[in-house]
PDB file of C-alpha atoms in Angstrom:
ATOM      1  CA  MET A   6      -0.218  -0.224   0.021  1.00 46.00           C
ATOM      2  CA  SER A   7       3.005   2.376  -0.047  1.00 54.00           C
ATOM      3  CA  ARG A   8       1.993   3.572  -3.219  1.00 65.00           C
ATOM      4  CA  VAL A   9      -1.740   4.406  -2.447  1.00 67.00           C
ATOM      5  CA  ASP A  10      -2.594   7.971  -1.226  1.00 77.00           C
ATOM      6  CA  LEU A  11      -6.415   7.705  -0.389  1.00 76.00           C
ATOM      7  CA  ASN A  12      -6.285  11.428  -0.534  1.00 81.00           C
ATOM      8  CA  LEU A  13      -6.262  11.148  -4.165  1.00 88.00           C
ATOM      9  CA  LEU A  14      -9.669   9.752  -4.142  1.00 88.00           C
ATOM     10  CA  THR A  15     -11.202  13.366  -2.902  1.00 89.00           C
ATOM     11  CA  ALA A  16      -9.393  14.790  -5.612  1.00 92.00           C
ATOM     12  CA  LEU A  17     -10.124  12.631  -8.228  1.00 92.00           C
ATOM     13  CA  ASP A  18     -14.029  12.963  -7.200  1.00 91.00           C
ATOM     14  CA  ALA A  19     -13.629  16.560  -7.455  1.00 92.00           C
ATOM     15  CA  LEU A  20     -11.953  16.591 -10.853  1.00 93.00           C
ATOM     16  CA  LEU A  21     -14.333  14.307 -12.557  1.00 93.00           C
ATOM     17  CA  THR A  22     -17.747  16.304 -10.945  1.00 92.00           C
ATOM     18  CA  GLU A  23     -16.264  19.487 -11.837  1.00 92.00           C
ATOM     19  CA  ARG A  24     -14.542  18.736 -14.912  1.00 93.00           C
ATOM     20  CA  SER A  25     -12.548  21.633 -14.575  1.00 93.00           C
ATOM     21  CA  ILE A  26      -8.901  21.873 -13.067  1.00 94.00           C
ATOM     22  CA  THR A  27      -9.754  25.399 -11.717  1.00 93.00           C
ATOM     23  CA  GLY A  28     -13.362  24.111 -10.124  1.00 93.00           C
ATOM     24  CA  ALA A  29     -11.491  21.130  -8.223  1.00 93.00           C
ATOM     25  CA  ALA A  30      -9.209  23.563  -6.999  1.00 94.00           C
ATOM     26  CA  ARG A  31     -11.504  26.000  -5.763  1.00 94.00           C
ATOM     27  CA  ARG A  32     -13.697  22.936  -4.225  1.00 93.00           C
ATOM     28  CA  LEU A  33     -10.748  21.639  -2.115  1.00 93.00           C
ATOM     29  CA  ASN A  34      -9.356  25.186  -1.462  1.00 94.00           C
ATOM     30  CA  LEU A  35      -6.238  24.472  -3.476  1.00 94.00           C
ATOM     31  CA  SER A  36      -4.042  26.552  -5.824  1.00 95.00           C
ATOM     32  CA  VAL A  37      -4.598  25.648  -9.605  1.00 94.00           C
ATOM     33  CA  SER A  38      -1.045  24.433  -9.654  1.00 95.00           C
ATOM     34  CA  ALA A  39      -1.413  22.085  -6.855  1.00 95.00           C
ATOM     35  CA  MET A  40      -4.410  20.487  -8.711  1.00 94.00           C
ATOM     36  CA  SER A  41      -2.838  20.324 -11.847  1.00 94.00           C
ATOM     37  CA  ARG A  42       0.130  18.604 -10.409  1.00 95.00           C
ATOM     38  CA  THR A  43      -2.502  16.231  -8.559  1.00 94.00           C
ATOM     39  CA  LEU A  44      -4.142  15.192 -11.906  1.00 94.00           C
ATOM     40  CA  THR A  45      -0.626  14.328 -13.282  1.00 94.00           C
ATOM     41  CA  ARG A  46      -0.268  11.999 -10.343  1.00 93.00           C
ATOM     42  CA  LEU A  47      -3.685  10.803 -10.897  1.00 93.00           C
ATOM     43  CA  ARG A  48      -3.022   9.933 -14.452  1.00 94.00           C
ATOM     44  CA  ALA A  49       0.302   8.134 -13.594  1.00 91.00           C
ATOM     45  CA  ALA A  50      -1.614   6.304 -10.805  1.00 89.00           C
ATOM     46  CA  THR A  51      -4.328   5.207 -13.181  1.00 90.00           C
ATOM     47  CA  GLY A  52      -2.607   4.806 -16.761  1.00 92.00           C
ATOM     48  CA  ASP A  53      -5.399   7.080 -18.129  1.00 94.00           C
ATOM     49  CA  ARG A  54      -5.623  10.732 -19.109  1.00 94.00           C
ATOM     50  CA  LEU A  55      -9.036  10.964 -17.374  1.00 94.00           C
ATOM     51  CA  LEU A  56      -9.703  14.248 -18.577  1.00 93.00           C
ATOM     52  CA  LEU A  57      -9.091  15.780 -22.175  1.00 93.00           C
ATOM     53  CA  GLN A  58      -9.466  19.041 -23.524  1.00 90.00           C
ATOM     54  CA  ALA A  59     -12.318  19.621 -25.836  1.00 89.00           C
ATOM     55  CA  GLY A  60     -12.233  23.327 -26.957  1.00 85.00           C
ATOM     56  CA  ARG A  61     -12.575  25.259 -23.463  1.00 85.00           C
ATOM     57  CA  THR A  62     -13.800  22.378 -21.936  1.00 88.00           C
ATOM     58  CA  LEU A  63     -12.528  19.083 -20.260  1.00 91.00           C
ATOM     59  CA  VAL A  64     -14.265  15.910 -21.127  1.00 93.00           C
ATOM     60  CA  LEU A  65     -13.827  12.571 -19.479  1.00 93.00           C
ATOM     61  CA  THR A  66     -12.142   9.425 -20.985  1.00 93.00           C
ATOM     62  CA  PRO A  67     -14.085   6.255 -21.084  1.00 93.00           C
ATOM     63  CA  TYR A  68     -12.254   4.906 -18.111  1.00 94.00           C
ATOM     64  CA  ALA A  69     -12.795   8.307 -16.546  1.00 93.00           C
ATOM     65  CA  GLU A  70     -16.757   7.871 -17.094  1.00 93.00           C
ATOM     66  CA  GLN A  71     -17.036   4.349 -15.353  1.00 92.00           C
ATOM     67  CA  LEU A  72     -14.886   5.859 -12.212  1.00 91.00           C
ATOM     68  CA  SER A  73     -17.185   8.759 -11.959  1.00 89.00           C
ATOM     69  CA  GLN A  74     -20.206   6.210 -11.112  1.00 88.00           C
ATOM     70  CA  ARG A  75     -18.255   4.269  -8.407  1.00 89.00           C
ATOM     71  CA  LEU A  76     -16.216   7.144  -6.654  1.00 88.00           C
ATOM     72  CA  PRO A  77     -18.657   9.132  -5.005  1.00 85.00           C
ATOM     73  CA  GLY A  78     -19.915   6.145  -2.828  1.00 85.00           C
ATOM     74  CA  LEU A  79     -16.474   4.955  -2.323  1.00 85.00           C
ATOM     75  CA  THR A  80     -15.371   8.354  -1.254  1.00 82.00           C
ATOM     76  CA  ARG A  81     -17.875   8.779   1.172  1.00 81.00           C
ATOM     77  CA  GLU A  82     -17.255   5.112   2.376  1.00 82.00           C
ATOM     78  CA  ALA A  83     -13.488   5.767   2.792  1.00 78.00           C
ATOM     79  CA  GLN A  84     -14.087   9.092   4.653  1.00 75.00           C
ATOM     80  CA  ALA A  85     -16.697   7.327   7.093  1.00 74.00           C
ATOM     81  CA  LEU A  86     -14.277   4.407   7.851  1.00 75.00           C
ATOM     82  CA  LEU A  87     -11.318   7.068   8.511  1.00 75.00           C
ATOM     83  CA  ASN A  88     -13.629   9.568  10.735  1.00 73.00           C
ATOM     84  CA  PRO A  89     -14.227   9.140  14.418  1.00 69.00           C
ATOM     85  CA  ALA A  90     -16.476   6.360  15.381  1.00 65.00           C
ATOM     86  CA  ASP A  91     -20.041   6.992  16.387  1.00 63.00           C
ATOM     87  CA  HIS A  92     -20.917   5.498  19.692  1.00 62.00           C
ATOM     88  CA  THR A  93     -24.349   6.530  20.265  1.00 70.00           C
ATOM     89  CA  PHE A  94     -26.828   3.823  20.047  1.00 78.00           C
ATOM     90  CA  GLU A  95     -30.216   3.174  21.632  1.00 90.00           C
ATOM     91  CA  VAL A  96     -30.808   0.842  24.128  1.00 92.00           C
ATOM     92  CA  ALA A  97     -34.423   0.114  23.691  1.00 93.00           C
ATOM     93  CA  THR A  98     -34.011  -1.364  20.084  1.00 93.00           C
ATOM     94  CA  LEU A  99     -30.542  -3.328  21.112  1.00 93.00           C
ATOM     95  CA  GLU A 100     -30.449  -6.844  19.594  1.00 94.00           C
ATOM     96  CA  GLN A 101     -27.517  -8.556  21.163  1.00 95.00           C
ATOM     97  CA  SER A 102     -26.486 -11.441  23.225  1.00 96.00           C
ATOM     98  CA  PHE A 103     -23.895 -11.165  25.814  1.00 97.00           C
ATOM     99  CA  THR A 104     -21.506 -13.920  27.220  1.00 97.00           C
ATOM    100  CA  LEU A 105     -20.878 -13.389  31.136  1.00 97.00           C
ATOM    101  CA  ARG A 106     -18.843 -15.680  33.130  1.00 96.00           C
ATOM    102  CA  ALA A 107     -19.696 -15.812  36.727  1.00 95.00           C
ATOM    103  CA  GLY A 108     -19.928 -18.168  39.712  1.00 91.00           C
ATOM    104  CA  GLU A 109     -23.008 -20.185  40.527  1.00 90.00           C
ATOM    105  CA  GLY A 110     -23.263 -17.905  43.594  1.00 91.00           C
ATOM    106  CA  PHE A 111     -23.952 -14.700  41.623  1.00 94.00           C
ATOM    107  CA  ILE A 112     -26.322 -16.423  38.971  1.00 94.00           C
ATOM    108  CA  ASP A 113     -28.672 -17.826  41.724  1.00 93.00           C
ATOM    109  CA  LEU A 114     -28.893 -14.453  43.608  1.00 94.00           C
ATOM    110  CA  LEU A 115     -28.708 -11.734  41.161  1.00 95.00           C
ATOM    111  CA  GLY A 116     -28.919 -13.643  37.586  1.00 95.00           C
ATOM    112  CA  ALA A 117     -32.927 -13.318  37.676  1.00 95.00           C
ATOM    113  CA  PRO A 118     -32.885  -9.456  39.109  1.00 96.00           C
ATOM    114  CA  LEU A 119     -30.222  -8.508  36.433  1.00 97.00           C
ATOM    115  CA  MET A 120     -32.407  -9.932  33.735  1.00 96.00           C
ATOM    116  CA  LYS A 121     -35.183  -8.109  34.948  1.00 96.00           C
ATOM    117  CA  ARG A 122     -33.413  -5.018  35.360  1.00 95.00           C
ATOM    118  CA  ILE A 123     -32.052  -5.341  31.819  1.00 96.00           C
ATOM    119  CA  HIS A 124     -35.228  -6.065  30.174  1.00 95.00           C
ATOM    120  CA  ARG A 125     -37.097  -2.955  31.278  1.00 94.00           C
ATOM    121  CA  THR A 126     -34.624  -0.752  29.171  1.00 94.00           C
ATOM    122  CA  ALA A 127     -33.768  -3.581  26.595  1.00 96.00           C
ATOM    123  CA  PRO A 128     -36.026  -6.452  25.675  1.00 95.00           C
ATOM    124  CA  GLY A 129     -33.969  -7.427  22.877  1.00 95.00           C
ATOM    125  CA  VAL A 130     -30.953  -8.129  25.125  1.00 96.00           C
ATOM    126  CA  ARG A 131     -30.162 -11.839  25.948  1.00 97.00           C
ATOM    127  CA  LEU A 132     -27.525 -12.733  28.909  1.00 97.00           C
ATOM    128  CA  CYS A 133     -25.734 -16.006  28.292  1.00 97.00           C
ATOM    129  CA  PHE A 134     -24.018 -17.289  31.517  1.00 96.00           C
ATOM    130  CA  THR A 135     -20.924 -19.516  31.277  1.00 93.00           C
ATOM    131  CA  PRO A 136     -19.190 -21.721  33.551  1.00 86.00           C
ATOM    132  CA  LYS A 137     -16.175 -20.220  35.487  1.00 84.00           C
ATOM    133  CA  PRO A 138     -13.649 -23.369  35.831  1.00 80.00           C
ATOM    134  CA  ASP A 139     -10.654 -20.913  36.633  1.00 82.00           C
ATOM    135  CA  TRP A 140      -9.261 -17.449  36.091  1.00 82.00           C
ATOM    136  CA  ASP A 141      -7.748 -17.663  32.758  1.00 87.00           C
ATOM    137  CA  ALA A 142      -8.212 -14.119  30.716  1.00 91.00           C
ATOM    138  CA  GLN A 143      -7.877 -15.942  27.541  1.00 91.00           C
ATOM    139  CA  PRO A 144     -11.197 -15.866  26.745  1.00 93.00           C
ATOM    140  CA  LEU A 145     -12.113 -12.320  27.655  1.00 93.00           C
ATOM    141  CA  ARG A 146      -8.835 -11.920  25.014  1.00 92.00           C
ATOM    142  CA  GLU A 147     -10.644 -13.885  22.424  1.00 91.00           C
ATOM    143  CA  GLY A 148     -13.875 -12.403  22.520  1.00 92.00           C
ATOM    144  CA  THR A 149     -15.820 -15.753  23.816  1.00 94.00           C
ATOM    145  CA  VAL A 150     -16.632 -13.992  27.024  1.00 96.00           C
ATOM    146  CA  ASP A 151     -17.807 -10.170  26.980  1.00 96.00           C
ATOM    147  CA  LEU A 152     -17.762  -9.695  30.914  1.00 97.00           C
ATOM    148  CA  GLU A 153     -16.440 -11.762  33.761  1.00 96.00           C
ATOM    149  CA  ILE A 154     -17.754 -11.109  37.583  1.00 96.00           C
ATOM    150  CA  GLY A 155     -15.589 -12.311  40.495  1.00 93.00           C
ATOM    151  CA  THR A 156     -12.224 -11.934  42.109  1.00 92.00           C
ATOM    152  CA  VAL A 157      -9.439 -10.640  39.547  1.00 92.00           C
ATOM    153  CA  ARG A 158      -6.654 -13.346  39.723  1.00 87.00           C
ATOM    154  CA  THR A 159      -5.093 -12.474  36.374  1.00 84.00           C
ATOM    155  CA  THR A 160      -1.773 -11.514  35.486  1.00 82.00           C
ATOM    156  CA  ALA A 161      -3.000 -10.401  32.150  1.00 86.00           C
ATOM    157  CA  PRO A 162      -1.735  -6.303  32.094  1.00 89.00           C
ATOM    158  CA  GLU A 163      -4.220  -5.230  29.827  1.00 91.00           C
ATOM    159  CA  ILE A 164      -7.409  -6.598  31.592  1.00 93.00           C
ATOM    160  CA  ARG A 165      -9.770  -3.725  32.947  1.00 95.00           C
ATOM    161  CA  THR A 166     -11.570  -4.204  35.961  1.00 95.00           C
ATOM    162  CA  ARG A 167     -14.114  -2.369  38.105  1.00 96.00           C
ATOM    163  CA  LEU A 168     -15.157  -2.781  41.557  1.00 96.00           C
ATOM    164  CA  LEU A 169     -18.689  -4.234  42.350  1.00 96.00           C
ATOM    165  CA  PHE A 170     -18.496  -4.582  46.153  1.00 96.00           C
ATOM    166  CA  ARG A 171     -16.445  -5.972  48.980  1.00 96.00           C
ATOM    167  CA  ASP A 172     -16.995  -9.563  50.287  1.00 95.00           C
ATOM    168  CA  ARG A 173     -15.918 -11.571  52.962  1.00 95.00           C
ATOM    169  CA  TYR A 174     -16.135 -15.294  54.568  1.00 95.00           C
ATOM    170  CA  VAL A 175     -18.603 -16.877  56.895  1.00 94.00           C
ATOM    171  CA  GLY A 176     -19.634 -20.054  58.172  1.00 94.00           C
ATOM    172  CA  VAL A 177     -23.003 -21.622  57.335  1.00 94.00           C
ATOM    173  CA  CYS A 178     -24.626 -24.786  58.355  1.00 93.00           C
ATOM    174  CA  ARG A 179     -28.105 -26.357  58.670  1.00 93.00           C
ATOM    175  CA  LEU A 180     -30.623 -24.988  60.543  1.00 91.00           C
ATOM    176  CA  GLY A 181     -30.816 -26.831  63.957  1.00 88.00           C
ATOM    177  CA  HIS A 182     -27.245 -28.056  63.903  1.00 88.00           C
ATOM    178  CA  PRO A 183     -26.606 -29.901  67.077  1.00 84.00           C
ATOM    179  CA  ASN A 184     -23.139 -28.172  67.245  1.00 77.00           C
ATOM    180  CA  MET A 185     -24.606 -24.605  67.023  1.00 75.00           C
ATOM    181  CA  SER A 186     -25.971 -23.211  70.153  1.00 67.00           C
ATOM    182  CA  GLY A 187     -27.599 -19.858  70.693  1.00 60.00           C
ATOM    183  CA  THR A 188     -23.953 -18.579  71.584  1.00 61.00           C
ATOM    184  CA  GLY A 189     -22.186 -19.940  68.743  1.00 63.00           C
ATOM    185  CA  ILE A 190     -19.461 -22.648  68.338  1.00 72.00           C
ATOM    186  CA  SER A 191     -15.837 -22.282  69.689  1.00 75.00           C
ATOM    187  CA  ALA A 192     -12.750 -22.353  67.532  1.00 77.00           C
ATOM    188  CA  GLU A 193     -11.524 -25.489  68.766  1.00 82.00           C
ATOM    189  CA  HIS A 194     -14.844 -27.255  68.072  1.00 84.00           C
ATOM    190  CA  TRP A 195     -15.384 -25.615  64.839  1.00 89.00           C
ATOM    191  CA  THR A 196     -12.055 -27.168  63.697  1.00 90.00           C
ATOM    192  CA  THR A 197     -12.941 -30.819  64.735  1.00 89.00           C
ATOM    193  CA  CYS A 198     -16.533 -30.541  63.081  1.00 91.00           C
ATOM    194  CA  GLY A 199     -16.648 -32.274  59.574  1.00 94.00           C
ATOM    195  CA  HIS A 200     -16.398 -29.475  56.791  1.00 95.00           C
ATOM    196  CA  VAL A 201     -17.038 -29.206  53.272  1.00 95.00           C
ATOM    197  CA  ALA A 202     -14.492 -27.192  51.662  1.00 93.00           C
ATOM    198  CA  THR A 203     -14.795 -25.422  48.234  1.00 91.00           C
ATOM    199  CA  SER A 204     -11.845 -24.966  45.679  1.00 85.00           C
ATOM    200  CA  ARG A 205     -11.818 -25.177  41.857  1.00 74.00           C
ATOM    201  CA  ILE A 206      -7.701 -26.300  42.159  1.00 67.00           C
ATOM    202  CA  LYS A 207      -6.734 -29.205  43.393  1.00 60.00           C
ATOM    203  CA  ASP A 208      -5.063 -29.034  46.679  1.00 54.00           C
ATOM    204  CA  GLY A 209      -5.714 -25.546  46.704  1.00 62.00           C
ATOM    205  CA  VAL A 210      -5.151 -23.750  49.898  1.00 75.00           C
ATOM    206  CA  SER A 211      -8.157 -21.233  50.782  1.00 85.00           C
ATOM    207  CA  PRO A 212      -7.719 -18.043  53.041  1.00 89.00           C
ATOM    208  CA  VAL A 213      -9.570 -19.721  55.376  1.00 90.00           C
ATOM    209  CA  ASP A 214      -7.203 -22.471  55.803  1.00 89.00           C
ATOM    210  CA  ALA A 215      -4.137 -20.270  55.737  1.00 89.00           C
ATOM    211  CA  ALA A 216      -5.443 -18.583  58.855  1.00 88.00           C
ATOM    212  CA  LEU A 217      -6.055 -21.529  60.441  1.00 88.00           C
ATOM    213  CA  GLU A 218      -2.391 -22.718  59.619  1.00 88.00           C
ATOM    214  CA  GLY A 219      -0.854 -19.446  61.163  1.00 86.00           C
ATOM    215  CA  GLN A 220      -2.859 -20.476  64.520  1.00 86.00           C
ATOM    216  CA  GLY A 221      -1.969 -23.814  64.118  1.00 88.00           C
ATOM    217  CA  LEU A 222      -4.921 -25.382  63.681  1.00 89.00           C
ATOM    218  CA  ARG A 223      -6.367 -27.129  60.685  1.00 91.00           C
ATOM    219  CA  ARG A 224      -9.999 -27.905  59.339  1.00 91.00           C
ATOM    220  CA  LYS A 225     -11.438 -31.593  59.364  1.00 93.00           C
ATOM    221  CA  VAL A 226     -12.461 -31.496  55.606  1.00 93.00           C
ATOM    222  CA  LEU A 227     -14.218 -34.351  54.278  1.00 95.00           C
ATOM    223  CA  MET A 228     -15.793 -33.044  51.164  1.00 94.00           C
ATOM    224  CA  VAL A 229     -14.210 -30.832  48.374  1.00 93.00           C
ATOM    225  CA  VAL A 230     -16.685 -29.156  45.771  1.00 93.00           C
ATOM    226  CA  PRO A 231     -16.111 -26.571  43.246  1.00 89.00           C
ATOM    227  CA  SER A 232     -18.968 -24.045  43.756  1.00 91.00           C
ATOM    228  CA  TYR A 233     -20.143 -22.363  47.136  1.00 93.00           C
ATOM    229  CA  THR A 234     -23.892 -23.595  45.792  1.00 93.00           C
ATOM    230  CA  SER A 235     -22.611 -27.097  46.067  1.00 94.00           C
ATOM    231  CA  ALA A 236     -21.098 -26.250  49.353  1.00 95.00           C
ATOM    232  CA  MET A 237     -24.370 -24.809  50.648  1.00 96.00           C
ATOM    233  CA  GLN A 238     -26.732 -28.030  49.535  1.00 95.00           C
ATOM    234  CA  LEU A 239     -24.350 -30.606  51.095  1.00 96.00           C
ATOM    235  CA  ALA A 240     -24.298 -28.001  54.294  1.00 96.00           C
ATOM    236  CA  ARG A 241     -27.999 -28.162  54.043  1.00 95.00           C
ATOM    237  CA  HIS A 242     -28.600 -31.982  53.981  1.00 95.00           C
ATOM    238  CA  SER A 243     -25.775 -33.049  56.446  1.00 95.00           C
ATOM    239  CA  ASP A 244     -24.046 -31.791  59.547  1.00 93.00           C
ATOM    240  CA  LEU A 245     -21.026 -30.793  57.396  1.00 95.00           C
ATOM    241  CA  LEU A 246     -19.969 -26.920  58.111  1.00 95.00           C
ATOM    242  CA  ALA A 247     -19.076 -24.972  55.080  1.00 95.00           C
ATOM    243  CA  VAL A 248     -17.495 -21.447  54.382  1.00 95.00           C
ATOM    244  CA  ILE A 249     -19.048 -19.515  51.695  1.00 95.00           C
ATOM    245  CA  PRO A 250     -18.988 -15.472  50.903  1.00 95.00           C
ATOM    246  CA  HIS A 251     -21.236 -13.204  52.916  1.00 95.00           C
ATOM    247  CA  SER A 252     -23.000 -12.427  49.600  1.00 94.00           C
ATOM    248  CA  CYS A 253     -24.323 -15.854  49.444  1.00 94.00           C
ATOM    249  CA  LEU A 254     -26.528 -15.494  52.516  1.00 94.00           C
ATOM    250  CA  GLY A 255     -28.798 -13.285  50.766  1.00 93.00           C
ATOM    251  CA  ASN A 256     -29.320  -9.740  49.735  1.00 93.00           C
ATOM    252  CA  PRO A 257     -32.482  -7.405  49.380  1.00 93.00           C
ATOM    253  CA  PHE A 258     -33.458  -9.001  46.340  1.00 93.00           C
ATOM    254  CA  THR A 259     -33.225 -12.407  47.552  1.00 90.00           C
ATOM    255  CA  PRO A 260     -34.111 -11.887  51.326  1.00 87.00           C
ATOM    256  CA  ASP A 261     -33.361 -14.835  53.625  1.00 85.00           C
ATOM    257  CA  HIS A 262     -32.027 -16.783  50.806  1.00 90.00           C
ATOM    258  CA  ALA A 263     -29.735 -18.837  53.509  1.00 91.00           C
ATOM    259  CA  ALA A 264     -32.732 -19.562  55.839  1.00 90.00           C
ATOM    260  CA  ALA A 265     -35.083 -20.268  52.772  1.00 91.00           C
ATOM    261  CA  ASN A 266     -32.551 -22.895  51.935  1.00 91.00           C
ATOM    262  CA  GLY A 267     -32.437 -24.571  55.636  1.00 94.00           C
ATOM    263  CA  LEU A 268     -29.149 -22.758  56.349  1.00 94.00           C
ATOM    264  CA  GLN A 269     -27.880 -20.221  59.049  1.00 92.00           C
ATOM    265  CA  GLY A 270     -24.990 -18.064  58.908  1.00 92.00           C
ATOM    266  CA  PHE A 271     -22.050 -17.710  61.714  1.00 91.00           C
ATOM    267  CA  GLU A 272     -18.890 -15.650  61.978  1.00 91.00           C
ATOM    268  CA  LEU A 273     -15.604 -17.424  61.385  1.00 90.00           C
ATOM    269  CA  PRO A 274     -13.327 -18.299  64.430  1.00 87.00           C
ATOM    270  CA  VAL A 275     -10.452 -16.439  62.506  1.00 87.00           C
ATOM    271  CA  LEU A 276      -9.592 -13.588  60.826  1.00 89.00           C
ATOM    272  CA  THR A 277      -9.858 -13.384  57.135  1.00 90.00           C
ATOM    273  CA  PRO A 278      -9.286 -10.645  54.506  1.00 91.00           C
ATOM    274  CA  ALA A 279     -12.272  -9.156  52.623  1.00 93.00           C
ATOM    275  CA  PHE A 280     -12.306  -9.589  49.230  1.00 94.00           C
ATOM    276  CA  ASP A 281     -13.320  -7.623  46.035  1.00 95.00           C
ATOM    277  CA  VAL A 282     -15.848  -8.650  43.652  1.00 96.00           C
ATOM    278  CA  SER A 283     -15.092  -7.017  40.307  1.00 96.00           C
ATOM    279  CA  ALA A 284     -16.513  -6.671  36.611  1.00 97.00           C
ATOM    280  CA  ILE A 285     -13.630  -7.547  34.209  1.00 96.00           C
ATOM    281  CA  TRP A 286     -13.303  -7.051  30.690  1.00 96.00           C
ATOM    282  CA  HIS A 287     -11.054  -6.487  28.048  1.00 95.00           C
ATOM    283  CA  PRO A 288      -9.979  -2.806  26.855  1.00 94.00           C
ATOM    284  CA  ARG A 289     -10.981  -3.560  23.165  1.00 92.00           C
ATOM    285  CA  LEU A 290     -14.885  -3.367  24.484  1.00 93.00           C
ATOM    286  CA  ASP A 291     -13.973  -0.008  26.777  1.00 91.00           C
ATOM    287  CA  ARG A 292     -15.773   2.513  24.390  1.00 87.00           C
ATOM    288  CA  ASP A 293     -18.333  -0.138  22.938  1.00 91.00           C
ATOM    289  CA  PRO A 294     -21.573   1.716  23.994  1.00 92.00           C
ATOM    290  CA  ALA A 295     -23.836  -1.524  24.567  1.00 94.00           C
ATOM    291  CA  HIS A 296     -21.147  -3.031  26.676  1.00 95.00           C
ATOM    292  CA  ARG A 297     -20.679   0.149  28.802  1.00 94.00           C
ATOM    293  CA  TRP A 298     -24.314  -0.020  29.335  1.00 96.00           C
ATOM    294  CA  LEU A 299     -24.133  -3.730  30.535  1.00 97.00           C
ATOM    295  CA  ARG A 300     -21.056  -2.701  32.539  1.00 97.00           C
ATOM    296  CA  ALA A 301     -23.322   0.051  34.208  1.00 96.00           C
ATOM    297  CA  GLU A 302     -26.311  -2.018  34.790  1.00 97.00           C
ATOM    298  CA  VAL A 303     -24.250  -4.747  36.528  1.00 97.00           C
ATOM    299  CA  LEU A 304     -22.891  -2.029  38.697  1.00 96.00           C
ATOM    300  CA  GLU A 305     -26.129  -0.438  39.744  1.00 96.00           C
ATOM    301  CA  LEU A 306     -27.469  -3.621  40.756  1.00 96.00           C
ATOM    302  CA  CYS A 307     -24.580  -4.742  42.771  1.00 96.00           C
ATOM    303  CA  LEU A 308     -24.506  -1.380  44.538  1.00 95.00           C
ATOM    304  CA  ALA A 309     -28.398  -2.025  45.134  1.00 95.00           C
ATOM    305  CA  ALA A 310     -27.924  -5.375  46.350  1.00 95.00           C
ATOM    306  CA  TYR A 311     -24.594  -4.793  48.450  1.00 93.00           C
ATOM    307  CA  PRO A 312     -24.754  -0.882  49.664  1.00 85.00           C
ATOM    308  CA  ARG A 313     -22.015  -1.456  52.784  1.00 60.00           C
ATOM    309  CA  GLU A 314     -19.258  -3.512  53.909  1.00 56.00           C
ATOM    310  CA  PRO A 315     -20.819  -6.570  56.029  1.00 46.00           C
ATOM    311  CA  ASN A 316     -19.928  -6.281  59.470  1.00 48.00           C
ATOM    312  CA  ALA A 317     -20.650  -7.926  63.034  1.00 40.00           C
ATOM    313  CA  ALA A 318     -23.797  -6.260  63.613  1.00 38.00           C
ATOM    314  CA  ASP A 319     -24.969  -8.626  61.155  1.00 42.00           C
ATOM    315  CA  SER A 320     -27.435 -11.263  62.426  1.00 41.00           C
ATOM    316  CA  LEU A 321     -24.929 -13.814  62.402  1.00 47.00           C
ATOM    317  CA  GLN A 322     -24.302 -15.998  65.413  1.00 42.00           C
ATOM    318  CA  SER A 323     -20.639 -15.116  66.894  1.00 37.00           C
ATOM    319  CA  ILE A 324     -17.662 -17.240  67.743  1.00 32.00           C
ATOM    320  CA  ARG A 325     -16.900 -17.857  71.436  1.00 27.00           C
TER     321      ARG A 325
END
């Protein structure tokens, strides 16, 4: 493409339309001599004379006549391609599917409220949730996933993130658990009870287990499952204890979610750091209007669901 000068398209369009070097120069705000030199370049590039003298006027060659039919549309298209993109769009008429990668807890508790919120303004939008087996950023890079929701555990330097809410870990057990009295459960007793742990990575160490190791303690883990929702169901139907994010207990859209599933939450006997739940995407979608709208909808929903940092004042049993 080193020999192609797209500016020649505009000059050729002006020459063939005006059929005059003077008129084309006036149209493009150039000198007559500059336009004459441009015509020379066009003749060399096309291998055709293009404009020929016919008395006091210029006439088009047969090849120039052919070009005059194609050139206006081609020039407009080239100008449109090289102008700043138009990022305006109508959300009410948006017809698009978005692929989101999120944990089962987010889908269970916020999937329906998110769809309800979106359909109020964009009934043509469809959300497709996909499994989240790991934290690999490649699906975001390849475009097979539009938006990820969860903790940021990728080293991909280009990935964009936006904090949705802060979460923390709590314990959960079935209602009426024999080891859960009105005053809670001691740390020593808690570690000797049977536990169901959650891990997507074989032999992975959770923040809770890391905190216990710092105190010389270890949980009695009898089962390991890949999701918090599975851990909650196992705790519901057994005497196993589980550790889940506080957000999985419920929110204003799904109040008493834990109790409705036969579970009760309690504070852990060890301190674990809070963690961020974020929206994660690739920068190629930064300025895409539909994607920006989707990110804003997810953020507003999460702000409504988890408006403050959970603390000990929540109605959870404390550890003695």
